[in-house]
Amino acid sequence: DALEPGASLLVPVWIRGDRVGAHALSLIVGASTTQPASALASKAGSKLRSRRFDIDLVVTPSLRVNAFVRPSLRDPHERIVGIEVENVQTDLDVRLVQTTFTSGYFELVPLSAVCDPADGGAAREVNVGPRQTVNLMYRARPHRAAAVNPVRAEPELFTIGALQQYIFSKDKPTALPEPIRLVYSSTVLGERGIDCVHSALQGYISRAQAHRRRNMLRSAYPLLPEKLQPALFPLYETFGIDFVLFWSENGGRRTGHHSITGIDLGVPHDYIVEALNPPRAGVARTWLKDTLQEREALIQSIASRAAAARRSERPLDVVIKLAGVGRQGTAGSDGMTAADVDVTVYNHSWRHGYDVALQL
């Protein structure tokens, strides 16, 4: 809609300072007239007008946020995710407003550090004093759809096929991966929640992930053309999560948020290495000496970096339980006590089967 004469318009601008220090920003506002071009023919180029504003901002430290992952003793399919929040300010209390996790496979449920057991497990208010640290603990478990259906790890399967095509075929990959369905797990710690799905925050989370992913891939695989990255690596991986923490100072004078992208919960095996093997359909590329050397250098570069780029995770878990604990065992003829032992082997791999042998 046009801005009528004498009217005003308020345009909110969200400026995010991602580095501590002084910043000089330039903002240009442009507007074009609604009058016909013939009315302004006397002054060429006067249809569009603009004005520049210079903004000086100083970003000061507020919180230091770190994430760590631990195995779960409750269920081999789950993980324990911890968020360490440190208030680096010297004179202000900080109140945590909301935590939001984004993942294509896991949903995160707060534990007692965030919930109040006396209030039926409801989220409680969390305040962090000056120079104080608090840990927020969460249980990462497969969301309902993932718990019912077997893990297919579509992003990882796409990367395997695209890398094999790039390395061993004459045709470069051009198809983009299908978007992954994301699950948002939010815990409201304040009076009201913040919408991260149907707001500008959703775009911010995606752009932060894209920026981290692009820099990581550029550093990990320097021999792969950067322009082909979208056709080789999806934006999100199956077993990774993103995190956003919203906070405010007590009194509400200042609010903010911190984010951590690409928290790796581990994959059952290193899938990148599989892409270094020729596909079953054979090699459809005629290799010259120079191109053969380039291919070998590329394979060595990917192989040397693949293992270091991912957190190691065991594909198998073994759980041993004594059946009937607390009941008296049955005495055998040799005077030894017999007990029932349940041995459960979990295969977390989404691609490989394993032969299992039990040796006593």
C-alpha atoms as one frame of an Amber mdcrd trajectory, in Angstrom:
protein
   0.000   0.000   0.000   1.086   3.542  -0.724   2.033   5.925   2.088  -0.422
   8.788   1.880   0.716  12.419   2.306   1.193  13.295   5.967   1.052   9.636
   7.073   3.821   7.733   8.824   4.915   4.119   8.826   6.791   2.198  11.496
   9.130  -0.505  10.141  10.754  -2.667  12.844  14.326  -3.679  12.064  15.946
  -6.609  13.856  19.702  -6.142  14.177  21.628  -9.025  15.658  25.133  -8.452
  16.975  26.986 -11.751  16.659  30.373 -10.418  17.791  31.391  -8.465  20.882
  32.692  -4.962  20.225  31.841  -1.752  18.386  29.959  -1.946  15.086  29.238
   0.761  12.488  26.139  -0.048  10.430  24.687   1.702   7.409  20.952   1.585
   6.701  19.540   2.813   3.385  15.829   3.519   3.058  14.421   3.864  -0.454
  11.008   4.992  -1.683   9.438   5.540  -5.092   6.615   7.887  -5.945   3.216
   6.663  -7.073   2.871   9.435  -9.679   3.066   8.444 -13.351   6.455   8.622
 -14.969   5.274  11.336 -17.404   4.741  13.750 -14.508   8.405  13.456 -13.559
   9.842  13.468 -17.055  11.578  16.766 -16.426  13.899  15.141 -13.895  15.250
  11.812 -15.040  15.943   9.394 -12.267  13.954  11.318  -9.645  11.286   8.593
  -9.307  13.343   6.740  -6.689  14.611   8.533  -3.603  16.783   7.143  -0.843
  18.359   8.215   2.407  21.253   6.720   4.334  21.445   6.365   8.101  24.623
   5.501  10.028  24.138   3.542  13.255  26.824   2.954  15.883  26.276  -0.042
  18.146  28.314  -1.583  20.939  27.764  -5.273  21.686  28.711  -6.260  25.234
  29.060  -9.809  26.588  25.957 -11.190  28.261  25.911 -14.999  28.432  28.314
 -17.794  27.585  26.443 -20.893  26.387  27.924 -24.354  25.771  26.351 -27.724
  24.932  27.480 -31.250  25.790  26.093 -34.727  25.000  26.144 -37.831  27.201
  24.797 -41.369  26.688  21.552 -42.273  28.417  21.487 -45.118  30.956  17.709
 -45.292  30.665  17.433 -46.168  26.968  20.173 -46.909  24.387  18.193 -44.992
  21.766  18.269 -41.770  23.794  20.881 -39.154  24.656  21.291 -36.671  27.490
  21.888 -33.114  26.253  23.206 -30.528  28.677  23.226 -26.755  28.173  25.650
 -24.783  30.347  24.631 -21.133  30.736  27.052 -18.677  32.376  26.137 -15.079
  33.140  29.338 -13.171  32.370  27.898  -9.833  33.510  29.027  -8.426  36.843
  25.952  -6.595  38.105  22.786  -7.879  36.395  20.599 -10.923  36.907  19.392
 -12.774  33.823  16.102 -14.653  33.589  15.853 -17.490  31.056  12.640 -17.176
  29.020  12.563 -20.179  26.666  14.690 -22.933  25.162  13.985 -24.293  21.675
  15.596 -27.300  19.980  15.264 -28.127  16.286  15.919 -31.613  14.913  14.792
 -33.950  12.175  14.899 -37.042  14.384  14.953 -36.173  18.093  12.538 -34.432
  20.395  13.930 -33.033  23.638  12.203 -33.327  26.993  13.419 -31.257  29.974
  14.683 -33.058  33.062  14.548 -32.052  36.726  17.082 -29.246  36.285  14.452
 -27.369  34.256  11.220 -28.834  35.683   9.839 -28.571  39.192   8.930 -32.069
  40.490   6.763 -30.530  43.218   4.585 -28.879  40.569   3.916 -31.990  38.515
   6.940 -31.537  36.241   5.983 -28.048  35.040   8.780 -25.792  33.827  10.025
 -23.479  36.538  11.565 -20.033  36.395  15.341 -20.043  36.014  17.407 -17.023
  37.081  21.165 -16.728  36.647  22.961 -14.265  38.906  26.091 -12.298  38.001
  29.087 -14.587  37.390  26.878 -17.601  38.067  26.420 -20.785  35.995  23.402
 -23.048  35.595  23.054 -26.366  33.749  19.880 -27.253  31.851  19.481 -30.988
  31.221  17.312 -32.560  28.517  16.494 -36.047  27.331  16.781 -36.443  23.553
  14.580 -39.259  22.297  13.278 -40.192  18.830  10.053 -38.334  18.119   6.868
 -40.299  17.627   7.089 -40.740  13.858  10.746 -41.765  14.087  10.022 -44.204
  16.921   7.379 -46.004  14.826   9.206 -46.063  11.497  12.747 -47.440  11.039
  15.502 -44.858  10.705  16.262 -44.301   7.026  18.529 -41.276   7.415  17.480
 -39.739   4.101  19.994 -36.821   4.242  22.910 -39.209   4.753  21.704 -41.554
   1.988  21.412 -38.566  -0.347  24.995 -37.503   0.420  26.334 -40.994  -0.290
  24.660 -41.125  -3.696  25.580 -37.547  -4.652  29.253 -37.969  -3.694  29.494
 -41.245  -5.599  28.048 -39.543  -8.653  30.479 -36.638  -8.349  33.549 -38.834
  -7.860  32.865 -41.737 -10.208  30.496 -40.407 -12.893  30.938 -37.984 -15.753
  27.636 -36.288 -14.870  27.794 -33.853 -11.974  24.969 -33.951  -9.411  22.431
 -31.172  -9.838  19.337 -32.398  -7.966  18.749 -30.831  -4.564  17.737 -32.954
  -1.548  14.191 -33.070  -0.290  13.609 -30.769   2.719  13.737 -32.618   6.011
  10.752 -32.386   8.345  11.898 -30.553  11.457  10.604 -31.090  14.979  10.578
 -28.079  17.340  10.892 -28.814  21.067  10.275 -25.671  23.150  10.282 -25.293
  26.920   8.712 -22.057  28.155  10.425 -20.775  31.299   8.773 -17.357  31.371
   5.212 -16.107  31.401   4.559 -16.632  27.686   6.153 -18.582  24.876   7.933
 -17.392  21.751   6.820 -18.706  18.362   9.845 -20.122  16.515   7.903 -21.832
  13.713   5.600 -19.183  12.190   7.810 -16.134  12.695  11.038 -14.549  11.508
  12.914 -16.681  14.032  12.414 -19.743  11.820  14.339 -18.034   9.024  17.018
 -16.922  11.461  17.530 -20.485  12.718  17.781 -21.802   9.138  20.234 -19.093
   8.086  22.411 -19.709  11.134  22.501 -23.412  10.285  23.285 -22.658   6.622
  26.148 -20.339   7.605  27.661 -22.928   9.976  27.186 -25.755   7.484  28.792
 -23.806   4.639  31.853 -22.869   6.689  32.251 -26.404   8.031  32.061 -27.994
   4.579  34.453 -25.443   3.101  37.003 -26.223   5.807  36.484 -30.006   5.843
  36.446 -30.633   2.081  38.467 -27.895   0.341  38.731 -29.881  -2.922  34.960
 -29.979  -3.413  33.592 -26.992  -5.394  31.627 -24.709  -3.113  28.944 -24.145
  -5.756  28.126 -27.886  -5.675  27.689 -28.059  -1.885  23.857 -27.732  -1.996
  23.702 -30.714  -4.401  26.060 -32.831  -2.257  25.172 -32.072   1.364  21.669
 -31.371   2.741  21.254 -28.428   5.080  20.252 -30.659   8.013  21.543 -34.070
   9.038  19.364 -36.678  10.700  21.173 -36.847  14.051  22.052 -33.169  14.558
  20.137 -30.554  16.538  20.058 -26.760  16.755  19.447 -24.827  19.964  18.176
 -21.312  20.731  18.032 -19.769  24.215  15.899 -16.674  24.863  16.618 -14.533
  27.920  15.868 -11.162  29.492  17.291  -9.037  32.238  15.250  -8.901  35.428
  13.071  -5.853  34.977  12.726  -6.395  31.220  15.033  -3.569  30.150  16.955
  -5.739  27.708  16.226  -9.080  26.033  18.279 -11.328  23.787  18.927 -14.798
  22.499  21.846 -17.166  21.945  22.034 -20.043  19.495  24.149 -23.156  19.001
  23.872 -24.887  15.629  25.002 -28.354  14.630  25.058 -30.115  18.011  26.136
 -33.609  16.928  24.409 -36.470  18.704  26.451 -38.983  16.714  25.690 -41.404
  13.889  26.004 -45.199  14.195  28.735 -45.320  11.543  30.761 -43.004   9.321
  28.623 -42.797   6.194  30.960 -40.439   4.289  33.494 -43.263   3.844  30.877
 -45.332   1.998  30.718 -42.713  -0.732  34.378 -43.417  -1.571  33.502 -46.861
  -2.914  32.404 -47.117  -6.585  28.651 -47.633  -7.020  27.348 -51.029  -8.016
  26.383 -49.754 -11.457  30.058 -49.352 -12.263  32.214 -46.399 -13.234  30.789
 -44.425 -16.135  33.714 -42.085 -16.566  36.825 -42.384 -18.728  39.792 -41.511
 -16.553  42.845 -39.756 -17.936  46.082 -39.610 -15.999  45.492 -36.086 -14.703
  41.864 -36.678 -13.780  42.806 -39.955 -12.114  45.303 -38.159  -9.909  42.687
 -35.519  -9.084  40.206 -38.227  -8.136  42.694 -39.993  -5.883  43.613 -36.704
  -4.192  39.919 -35.983  -3.646  39.277 -39.444  -2.183  42.253 -39.140   0.175
  41.119 -35.679   1.264  37.599 -36.880   2.067  38.826 -40.078   3.764  41.287
 -38.253   6.020  38.714 -35.698   7.086  35.614 -37.903   7.364  36.601 -39.670
  10.576  37.769 -36.478  12.268  34.682 -34.484  11.298  32.176 -36.723  13.071
  31.779 -37.765  16.677  32.389 -41.500  17.056  29.327 -43.542  17.954  28.964
 -47.282  18.503  26.546 -49.003  16.108  25.703 -51.682  18.713  24.601 -51.484
  22.334  24.426 -54.448  24.704  22.138 -54.406  27.744  22.341 -57.175  30.349
  19.581 -57.591  32.938  18.995 -60.160  35.668  15.439 -61.473  35.423  13.600
 -61.835  38.731  15.953 -59.752  40.826  15.067 -60.139  44.507  13.705 -63.682
  44.160  15.582 -66.683  45.438  17.378 -68.623  42.716  16.985 -72.333  42.072
  19.775 -74.471  43.511  21.285 -76.971  41.079  22.688 -80.371  41.799  26.209
 -78.969  41.908  25.294 -76.533  44.688  25.391 -73.411  42.429  22.527 -70.940
  42.203  20.866 -70.484  38.789  19.480 -67.137  37.596  17.840 -65.900  34.388
  19.916 -63.396  32.433  18.450 -61.327  29.580  21.000 -60.120  27.005  19.615
 -57.529  24.573  21.632 -56.302  21.586  20.469 -53.072  19.914  21.543 -52.352
  16.343  21.353 -48.578  15.849  22.643 -48.681  12.295  20.243 -47.546   9.595
  22.250 -49.248   6.823  24.124 -52.341   8.057  23.280 -55.635   9.716  25.666
 -57.423  12.068  26.321 -61.063  12.964  26.312 -61.433  16.754  27.917 -64.259
  18.733  27.694 -64.703  22.504  30.723 -66.238  24.196  30.514 -67.169  27.885
